[in-house]
Amino acid sequence: MQKIDLLSLLFPKKCILCGKRVNNIICNHCFVAISKQNLFHLQNYSHQFFQKHLYMFSYEGEIRKIILNYKFNNQSYLLDYFVEIIIKNEKICRFLKTYDIIIPVPIHKKRKNERGYNQSELISKVIAKELNIKHFTDVLVKTMNTTPQSSLTKNERFANSKNVYKIQNIQKIKEKRVILFDDIFTTGATANSCARLLKENGVKEILIFTIAKDILKN
Ligand SMILES: [Zn+2]
């Protein structure tokens, strides 16, 4: 949390959720309120390349505000909040630990350089360490710098996400149970493209794990 204390010297000391003047980006009251909700939402899928989707929040309201800040406003320190929410949730941790590997949905090298980080990778890396699960960033790679999914319609998203990922080092994933981590699940097009590659290359079972699910787009 040291990082946040430093930043609070540079930025106005206001909770981004309730506006209250405090020393953190999110005040204690709001953080506790968020963590106390039921965050374990599990859906089963039978017609996709992945079997299950676990998510914590609906992509709306305050959560949407935090994720957008995290993703686009270079506020990667917000990751501490998400990590803390995940790590402190016993039910989620117990479930994630039944898997062998966690892989973040990759972004293109060019975009990673522009942004300075892959927001999903920052989170999955810490989760992997905390839960003692393997974390691989050299298995799934994004080969084309496509239009961001957020600017497209549902049909365009499926076309946009086809053939833009490639897989390597497949010996690392053979017969394994894999968690594919991303920040938001919208239509599932990205998740399914990645899951397809994993499945076709020997992965036994795939869980999609996201911070939020865009209920309106489903
Ligand atoms: Zn607050």
PDB file of C-alpha atoms and ligand atoms in Angstrom:
ATOM      1  CA  MET A   1       0.000   0.000   0.000  1.00  0.00           C
ATOM      2  CA  GLN A   2       3.045   2.268   0.131  1.00  0.00           C
ATOM      3  CA  LYS A   3       2.655   3.075  -3.532  1.00  0.00           C
ATOM      4  CA  ILE A   4      -0.803   4.494  -2.899  1.00  0.00           C
ATOM      5  CA  ASP A   5       0.382   6.640  -0.004  1.00  0.00           C
ATOM      6  CA  LEU A   6       2.994   8.216  -2.257  1.00  0.00           C
ATOM      7  CA  LEU A   7       0.492   8.869  -4.994  1.00  0.00           C
ATOM      8  CA  SER A   8      -1.960  10.438  -2.600  1.00  0.00           C
ATOM      9  CA  LEU A   9       0.583  13.215  -2.164  1.00  0.00           C
ATOM     10  CA  LEU A  10       0.421  13.966  -5.865  1.00  0.00           C
ATOM     11  CA  PHE A  11      -3.300  13.567  -6.470  1.00  0.00           C
ATOM     12  CA  PRO A  12      -6.297  15.147  -4.726  1.00  0.00           C
ATOM     13  CA  LYS A  13      -7.116  13.080  -1.665  1.00  0.00           C
ATOM     14  CA  LYS A  14     -10.629  12.024  -2.588  1.00  0.00           C
ATOM     15  CA  CYS A  15     -12.336   8.628  -2.696  1.00  0.00           C
ATOM     16  CA  ILE A  16     -13.117   7.978  -6.389  1.00  0.00           C
ATOM     17  CA  LEU A  17     -16.372   6.290  -5.366  1.00  0.00           C
ATOM     18  CA  CYS A  18     -18.017   8.533  -2.783  1.00  0.00           C
ATOM     19  CA  GLY A  19     -15.940  11.707  -3.099  1.00  0.00           C
ATOM     20  CA  LYS A  20     -15.097  11.780   0.611  1.00  0.00           C
ATOM     21  CA  ARG A  21     -11.741  13.376   1.443  1.00  0.00           C
ATOM     22  CA  VAL A  22      -9.393  10.573   2.526  1.00  0.00           C
ATOM     23  CA  ASN A  23      -5.801   9.454   2.094  1.00  0.00           C
ATOM     24  CA  ASN A  24      -6.551   6.664  -0.369  1.00  0.00           C
ATOM     25  CA  ILE A  25      -8.033   6.410  -3.825  1.00  0.00           C
ATOM     26  CA  ILE A  26     -10.900   4.404  -2.388  1.00  0.00           C
ATOM     27  CA  CYS A  27     -11.982   5.087   1.183  1.00  0.00           C
ATOM     28  CA  ASN A  28     -12.118   2.307   3.741  1.00  0.00           C
ATOM     29  CA  HIS A  29     -15.878   2.410   3.951  1.00  0.00           C
ATOM     30  CA  CYS A  30     -16.333   1.931   0.184  1.00  0.00           C
ATOM     31  CA  PHE A  31     -13.664  -0.765   0.029  1.00  0.00           C
ATOM     32  CA  VAL A  32     -15.254  -2.794   2.814  1.00  0.00           C
ATOM     33  CA  ALA A  33     -18.693  -2.367   1.218  1.00  0.00           C
ATOM     34  CA  ILE A  34     -17.345  -3.690  -2.097  1.00  0.00           C
ATOM     35  CA  SER A  35     -15.528  -6.667  -0.578  1.00  0.00           C
ATOM     36  CA  LYS A  36     -18.554  -7.718   1.464  1.00  0.00           C
ATOM     37  CA  GLN A  37     -20.825  -8.289  -1.529  1.00  0.00           C
ATOM     38  CA  ASN A  38     -21.296 -11.810  -2.847  1.00  0.00           C
ATOM     39  CA  LEU A  39     -18.486 -11.889  -5.393  1.00  0.00           C
ATOM     40  CA  PHE A  40     -18.645 -15.513  -6.499  1.00  0.00           C
ATOM     41  CA  HIS A  41     -20.637 -15.719  -9.712  1.00  0.00           C
ATOM     42  CA  LEU A  42     -20.060 -18.919 -11.631  1.00  0.00           C
ATOM     43  CA  GLN A  43     -21.642 -19.774 -14.961  1.00  0.00           C
ATOM     44  CA  ASN A  44     -21.361 -23.027 -16.870  1.00  0.00           C
ATOM     45  CA  TYR A  45     -21.010 -23.168 -20.634  1.00  0.00           C
ATOM     46  CA  SER A  46     -21.573 -26.154 -22.886  1.00  0.00           C
ATOM     47  CA  HIS A  47     -21.197 -24.642 -26.358  1.00  0.00           C
ATOM     48  CA  GLN A  48     -17.948 -22.767 -25.923  1.00  0.00           C
ATOM     49  CA  PHE A  49     -14.309 -23.816 -25.791  1.00  0.00           C
ATOM     50  CA  PHE A  50     -14.285 -22.915 -22.101  1.00  0.00           C
ATOM     51  CA  GLN A  51     -16.365 -24.739 -19.502  1.00  0.00           C
ATOM     52  CA  LYS A  52     -16.897 -22.128 -16.811  1.00  0.00           C
ATOM     53  CA  HIS A  53     -16.855 -18.386 -16.271  1.00  0.00           C
ATOM     54  CA  LEU A  54     -16.226 -16.922 -12.827  1.00  0.00           C
ATOM     55  CA  TYR A  55     -16.669 -13.193 -12.299  1.00  0.00           C
ATOM     56  CA  MET A  56     -16.963 -10.879  -9.321  1.00  0.00           C
ATOM     57  CA  PHE A  57     -18.893  -7.802 -10.421  1.00  0.00           C
ATOM     58  CA  SER A  58     -21.403  -6.540 -12.935  1.00  0.00           C
ATOM     59  CA  TYR A  59     -19.649  -4.077 -15.198  1.00  0.00           C
ATOM     60  CA  GLU A  60     -21.594  -1.018 -14.166  1.00  0.00           C
ATOM     61  CA  GLY A  61     -21.640   1.893 -11.751  1.00  0.00           C
ATOM     62  CA  GLU A  62     -18.687   2.270  -9.453  1.00  0.00           C
ATOM     63  CA  ILE A  63     -16.908  -0.884 -10.619  1.00  0.00           C
ATOM     64  CA  ARG A  64     -17.010   0.359 -14.203  1.00  0.00           C
ATOM     65  CA  LYS A  65     -15.510   3.632 -13.017  1.00  0.00           C
ATOM     66  CA  ILE A  66     -12.631   1.857 -11.272  1.00  0.00           C
ATOM     67  CA  ILE A  67     -11.893  -0.488 -14.192  1.00  0.00           C
ATOM     68  CA  LEU A  68     -11.884   2.329 -16.744  1.00  0.00           C
ATOM     69  CA  ASN A  69      -9.501   4.295 -14.572  1.00  0.00           C
ATOM     70  CA  TYR A  70      -7.308   1.261 -14.145  1.00  0.00           C
ATOM     71  CA  LYS A  71      -7.280   0.416 -17.803  1.00  0.00           C
ATOM     72  CA  PHE A  72      -6.918   3.722 -19.583  1.00  0.00           C
ATOM     73  CA  ASN A  73      -5.844   6.441 -17.192  1.00  0.00           C
ATOM     74  CA  ASN A  74      -2.501   4.945 -16.358  1.00  0.00           C
ATOM     75  CA  GLN A  75      -3.657   4.255 -12.827  1.00  0.00           C
ATOM     76  CA  SER A  76      -2.182   0.796 -12.552  1.00  0.00           C
ATOM     77  CA  TYR A  77      -1.868   1.187  -8.779  1.00  0.00           C
ATOM     78  CA  LEU A  78      -5.598   0.416  -8.611  1.00  0.00           C
ATOM     79  CA  LEU A  79      -4.571  -3.181  -9.139  1.00  0.00           C
ATOM     80  CA  ASP A  80      -3.806  -3.413  -5.417  1.00  0.00           C
ATOM     81  CA  TYR A  81      -7.519  -3.118  -4.706  1.00  0.00           C
ATOM     82  CA  PHE A  82      -8.555  -5.862  -7.088  1.00  0.00           C
ATOM     83  CA  VAL A  83      -5.787  -8.140  -5.893  1.00  0.00           C
ATOM     84  CA  GLU A  84      -6.774  -7.577  -2.280  1.00  0.00           C
ATOM     85  CA  ILE A  85     -10.443  -8.276  -2.988  1.00  0.00           C
ATOM     86  CA  ILE A  86      -9.548 -11.551  -4.735  1.00  0.00           C
ATOM     87  CA  ILE A  87      -6.951 -12.745  -2.242  1.00  0.00           C
ATOM     88  CA  LYS A  88      -9.201 -12.064   0.749  1.00  0.00           C
ATOM     89  CA  ASN A  89     -12.142 -13.946  -0.736  1.00  0.00           C
ATOM     90  CA  GLU A  90     -11.811 -17.513   0.543  1.00  0.00           C
ATOM     91  CA  LYS A  91     -14.440 -18.992  -1.723  1.00  0.00           C
ATOM     92  CA  ILE A  92     -12.788 -17.584  -4.847  1.00  0.00           C
ATOM     93  CA  CYS A  93      -9.302 -18.618  -3.721  1.00  0.00           C
ATOM     94  CA  ARG A  94     -10.364 -22.155  -2.870  1.00  0.00           C
ATOM     95  CA  PHE A  95     -11.935 -22.520  -6.292  1.00  0.00           C
ATOM     96  CA  LEU A  96      -8.992 -21.013  -8.210  1.00  0.00           C
ATOM     97  CA  LYS A  97      -6.558 -23.317  -6.420  1.00  0.00           C
ATOM     98  CA  THR A  98      -8.151 -26.340  -8.072  1.00  0.00           C
ATOM     99  CA  TYR A  99      -6.535 -25.174 -11.337  1.00  0.00           C
ATOM    100  CA  ASP A 100      -2.897 -25.667 -12.389  1.00  0.00           C
ATOM    101  CA  ILE A 101      -2.078 -22.586 -14.422  1.00  0.00           C
ATOM    102  CA  ILE A 102      -3.196 -18.996 -14.856  1.00  0.00           C
ATOM    103  CA  ILE A 103      -2.727 -17.184 -18.172  1.00  0.00           C
ATOM    104  CA  PRO A 104      -3.662 -13.521 -18.719  1.00  0.00           C
ATOM    105  CA  VAL A 105      -5.382 -12.575 -21.975  1.00  0.00           C
ATOM    106  CA  PRO A 106      -2.500 -10.974 -23.879  1.00  0.00           C
ATOM    107  CA  ILE A 107      -2.479  -7.557 -25.473  1.00  0.00           C
ATOM    108  CA  HIS A 108      -0.285  -6.670 -28.451  1.00  0.00           C
ATOM    109  CA  LYS A 109       3.312  -5.685 -27.752  1.00  0.00           C
ATOM    110  CA  LYS A 110       2.725  -2.303 -29.344  1.00  0.00           C
ATOM    111  CA  ARG A 111      -0.239  -1.492 -27.108  1.00  0.00           C
ATOM    112  CA  LYS A 112       1.607  -2.797 -24.076  1.00  0.00           C
ATOM    113  CA  ASN A 113       4.436  -0.396 -24.838  1.00  0.00           C
ATOM    114  CA  GLU A 114       2.051   2.525 -25.291  1.00  0.00           C
ATOM    115  CA  ARG A 115       0.190   1.809 -22.077  1.00  0.00           C
ATOM    116  CA  GLY A 116       3.221   0.611 -20.179  1.00  0.00           C
ATOM    117  CA  TYR A 117       1.502  -2.506 -18.873  1.00  0.00           C
ATOM    118  CA  ASN A 118      -1.009  -5.249 -19.586  1.00  0.00           C
ATOM    119  CA  GLN A 119      -3.608  -4.597 -16.918  1.00  0.00           C
ATOM    120  CA  SER A 120      -4.724  -8.232 -16.759  1.00  0.00           C
ATOM    121  CA  GLU A 121      -1.197  -9.577 -16.510  1.00  0.00           C
ATOM    122  CA  LEU A 122      -0.398  -7.355 -13.514  1.00  0.00           C
ATOM    123  CA  ILE A 123      -3.302  -8.844 -11.585  1.00  0.00           C
ATOM    124  CA  SER A 124      -2.930 -12.485 -12.657  1.00  0.00           C
ATOM    125  CA  LYS A 125       0.749 -12.427 -11.776  1.00  0.00           C
ATOM    126  CA  VAL A 126       0.050 -11.512  -8.153  1.00  0.00           C
ATOM    127  CA  ILE A 127      -2.848 -13.977  -7.848  1.00  0.00           C
ATOM    128  CA  ALA A 128      -0.616 -16.762  -9.174  1.00  0.00           C
ATOM    129  CA  LYS A 129       2.052 -15.962  -6.628  1.00  0.00           C
ATOM    130  CA  GLU A 130      -0.390 -15.736  -3.721  1.00  0.00           C
ATOM    131  CA  LEU A 131      -2.189 -18.970  -4.613  1.00  0.00           C
ATOM    132  CA  ASN A 132       0.894 -20.854  -5.736  1.00  0.00           C
ATOM    133  CA  ILE A 133      -0.382 -21.483  -9.260  1.00  0.00           C
ATOM    134  CA  LYS A 134       1.896 -21.327 -12.313  1.00  0.00           C
ATOM    135  CA  HIS A 135       1.702 -18.081 -14.319  1.00  0.00           C
ATOM    136  CA  PHE A 136       2.582 -18.193 -18.019  1.00  0.00           C
ATOM    137  CA  THR A 137       2.816 -15.195 -20.339  1.00  0.00           C
ATOM    138  CA  ASP A 138       4.750 -17.021 -23.051  1.00  0.00           C
ATOM    139  CA  VAL A 139       2.032 -19.462 -24.105  1.00  0.00           C
ATOM    140  CA  LEU A 140      -0.673 -17.238 -25.517  1.00  0.00           C
ATOM    141  CA  VAL A 141       0.510 -14.309 -27.630  1.00  0.00           C
ATOM    142  CA  LYS A 142      -1.363 -11.604 -29.507  1.00  0.00           C
ATOM    143  CA  THR A 143      -0.001 -11.342 -33.021  1.00  0.00           C
ATOM    144  CA  MET A 144      -2.134  -8.591 -34.527  1.00  0.00           C
ATOM    145  CA  ASN A 145      -2.816  -5.174 -33.102  1.00  0.00           C
ATOM    146  CA  THR A 146      -6.576  -5.149 -33.620  1.00  0.00           C
ATOM    147  CA  THR A 147      -9.151  -2.453 -33.037  1.00  0.00           C
ATOM    148  CA  PRO A 148     -10.027  -2.372 -29.326  1.00  0.00           C
ATOM    149  CA  GLN A 149     -13.061  -4.614 -28.718  1.00  0.00           C
ATOM    150  CA  SER A 150     -14.768  -1.878 -26.706  1.00  0.00           C
ATOM    151  CA  SER A 151     -15.366   0.195 -29.850  1.00  0.00           C
ATOM    152  CA  LEU A 152     -17.116  -2.600 -31.788  1.00  0.00           C
ATOM    153  CA  THR A 153     -20.552  -4.205 -32.057  1.00  0.00           C
ATOM    154  CA  LYS A 154     -21.148  -7.832 -31.068  1.00  0.00           C
ATOM    155  CA  ASN A 155     -20.730  -9.258 -34.603  1.00  0.00           C
ATOM    156  CA  GLU A 156     -17.677  -7.141 -35.290  1.00  0.00           C
ATOM    157  CA  ARG A 157     -16.114  -8.417 -32.069  1.00  0.00           C
ATOM    158  CA  PHE A 158     -16.253 -12.043 -33.194  1.00  0.00           C
ATOM    159  CA  ALA A 159     -14.631 -11.185 -36.533  1.00  0.00           C
ATOM    160  CA  ASN A 160     -12.068  -8.961 -34.832  1.00  0.00           C
ATOM    161  CA  SER A 161     -10.941 -11.617 -32.382  1.00  0.00           C
ATOM    162  CA  LYS A 162     -10.453 -14.395 -34.940  1.00  0.00           C
ATOM    163  CA  ASN A 163      -6.883 -15.454 -35.757  1.00  0.00           C
ATOM    164  CA  VAL A 164      -5.235 -12.702 -33.770  1.00  0.00           C
ATOM    165  CA  TYR A 165      -3.753 -14.919 -31.085  1.00  0.00           C
ATOM    166  CA  LYS A 166      -1.158 -17.617 -31.443  1.00  0.00           C
ATOM    167  CA  ILE A 167       0.083 -20.294 -29.135  1.00  0.00           C
ATOM    168  CA  GLN A 168       3.604 -21.444 -28.297  1.00  0.00           C
ATOM    169  CA  ASN A 169       5.362 -23.598 -25.682  1.00  0.00           C
ATOM    170  CA  ILE A 170       2.400 -25.970 -25.753  1.00  0.00           C
ATOM    171  CA  GLN A 171       4.223 -28.576 -23.648  1.00  0.00           C
ATOM    172  CA  LYS A 172       3.560 -26.305 -20.659  1.00  0.00           C
ATOM    173  CA  ILE A 173      -0.223 -26.643 -20.922  1.00  0.00           C
ATOM    174  CA  LYS A 174      -0.800 -30.251 -22.022  1.00  0.00           C
ATOM    175  CA  GLU A 175      -3.495 -31.971 -19.936  1.00  0.00           C
ATOM    176  CA  LYS A 176      -3.611 -29.008 -17.541  1.00  0.00           C
ATOM    177  CA  ARG A 177      -6.548 -27.172 -16.014  1.00  0.00           C
ATOM    178  CA  VAL A 178      -6.129 -23.541 -17.007  1.00  0.00           C
ATOM    179  CA  ILE A 179      -7.530 -20.241 -15.754  1.00  0.00           C
ATOM    180  CA  LEU A 180      -7.703 -17.591 -18.467  1.00  0.00           C
ATOM    181  CA  PHE A 181      -7.778 -14.195 -16.790  1.00  0.00           C
ATOM    182  CA  ASP A 182      -9.152 -10.950 -18.213  1.00  0.00           C
ATOM    183  CA  ASP A 183     -10.581  -7.773 -16.713  1.00  0.00           C
ATOM    184  CA  ILE A 184     -13.976  -7.687 -18.428  1.00  0.00           C
ATOM    185  CA  PHE A 185     -16.153 -10.329 -20.071  1.00  0.00           C
ATOM    186  CA  THR A 186     -18.379  -8.710 -22.654  1.00  0.00           C
ATOM    187  CA  THR A 187     -19.605 -10.968 -25.467  1.00  0.00           C
ATOM    188  CA  GLY A 188     -17.105 -13.702 -24.687  1.00  0.00           C
ATOM    189  CA  ALA A 189     -15.547 -13.430 -28.161  1.00  0.00           C
ATOM    190  CA  THR A 190     -12.022 -12.805 -26.906  1.00  0.00           C
ATOM    191  CA  ALA A 191     -12.295 -15.481 -24.220  1.00  0.00           C
ATOM    192  CA  ASN A 192     -13.566 -18.027 -26.709  1.00  0.00           C
ATOM    193  CA  SER A 193     -10.850 -17.323 -29.303  1.00  0.00           C
ATOM    194  CA  CYS A 194      -8.166 -17.818 -26.682  1.00  0.00           C
ATOM    195  CA  ALA A 195      -9.916 -20.847 -25.170  1.00  0.00           C
ATOM    196  CA  ARG A 196     -10.160 -22.447 -28.593  1.00  0.00           C
ATOM    197  CA  LEU A 197      -6.401 -22.258 -29.103  1.00  0.00           C
ATOM    198  CA  LEU A 198      -5.747 -23.650 -25.640  1.00  0.00           C
ATOM    199  CA  LYS A 199      -8.240 -26.474 -26.069  1.00  0.00           C
ATOM    200  CA  GLU A 200      -6.943 -27.430 -29.516  1.00  0.00           C
ATOM    201  CA  ASN A 201      -3.455 -27.646 -28.069  1.00  0.00           C
ATOM    202  CA  GLY A 202      -4.161 -30.079 -25.295  1.00  0.00           C
ATOM    203  CA  VAL A 203      -5.572 -28.116 -22.356  1.00  0.00           C
ATOM    204  CA  LYS A 204      -7.930 -30.300 -20.337  1.00  0.00           C
ATOM    205  CA  GLU A 205     -10.277 -27.701 -18.902  1.00  0.00           C
ATOM    206  CA  ILE A 206     -10.617 -23.924 -19.066  1.00  0.00           C
ATOM    207  CA  LEU A 207     -12.040 -21.465 -16.564  1.00  0.00           C
ATOM    208  CA  ILE A 208     -12.490 -17.874 -17.671  1.00  0.00           C
ATOM    209  CA  PHE A 209     -11.984 -15.604 -14.665  1.00  0.00           C
ATOM    210  CA  THR A 210     -12.770 -11.900 -14.980  1.00  0.00           C
ATOM    211  CA  ILE A 211     -13.196  -9.035 -12.564  1.00  0.00           C
ATOM    212  CA  ALA A 212     -16.455  -8.017 -14.191  1.00  0.00           C
ATOM    213  CA  LYS A 213     -19.099  -9.131 -16.629  1.00  0.00           C
ATOM    214  CA  ASP A 214     -20.917  -6.692 -18.871  1.00  0.00           C
ATOM    215  CA  ILE A 215     -24.471  -7.881 -18.211  1.00  0.00           C
ATOM    216  CA  LEU A 216     -26.012  -5.395 -20.655  1.00  0.00           C
ATOM    217  CA  LYS A 217     -24.100  -6.774 -23.621  1.00  0.00           C
ATOM    218  CA  ASN A 218     -25.099 -10.397 -22.939  1.00  0.00           C
TER     219      ASN A 218
HETATM  220 ZN    ZN B   1     -15.635   6.173  -0.496  1.00  0.00          ZN
END
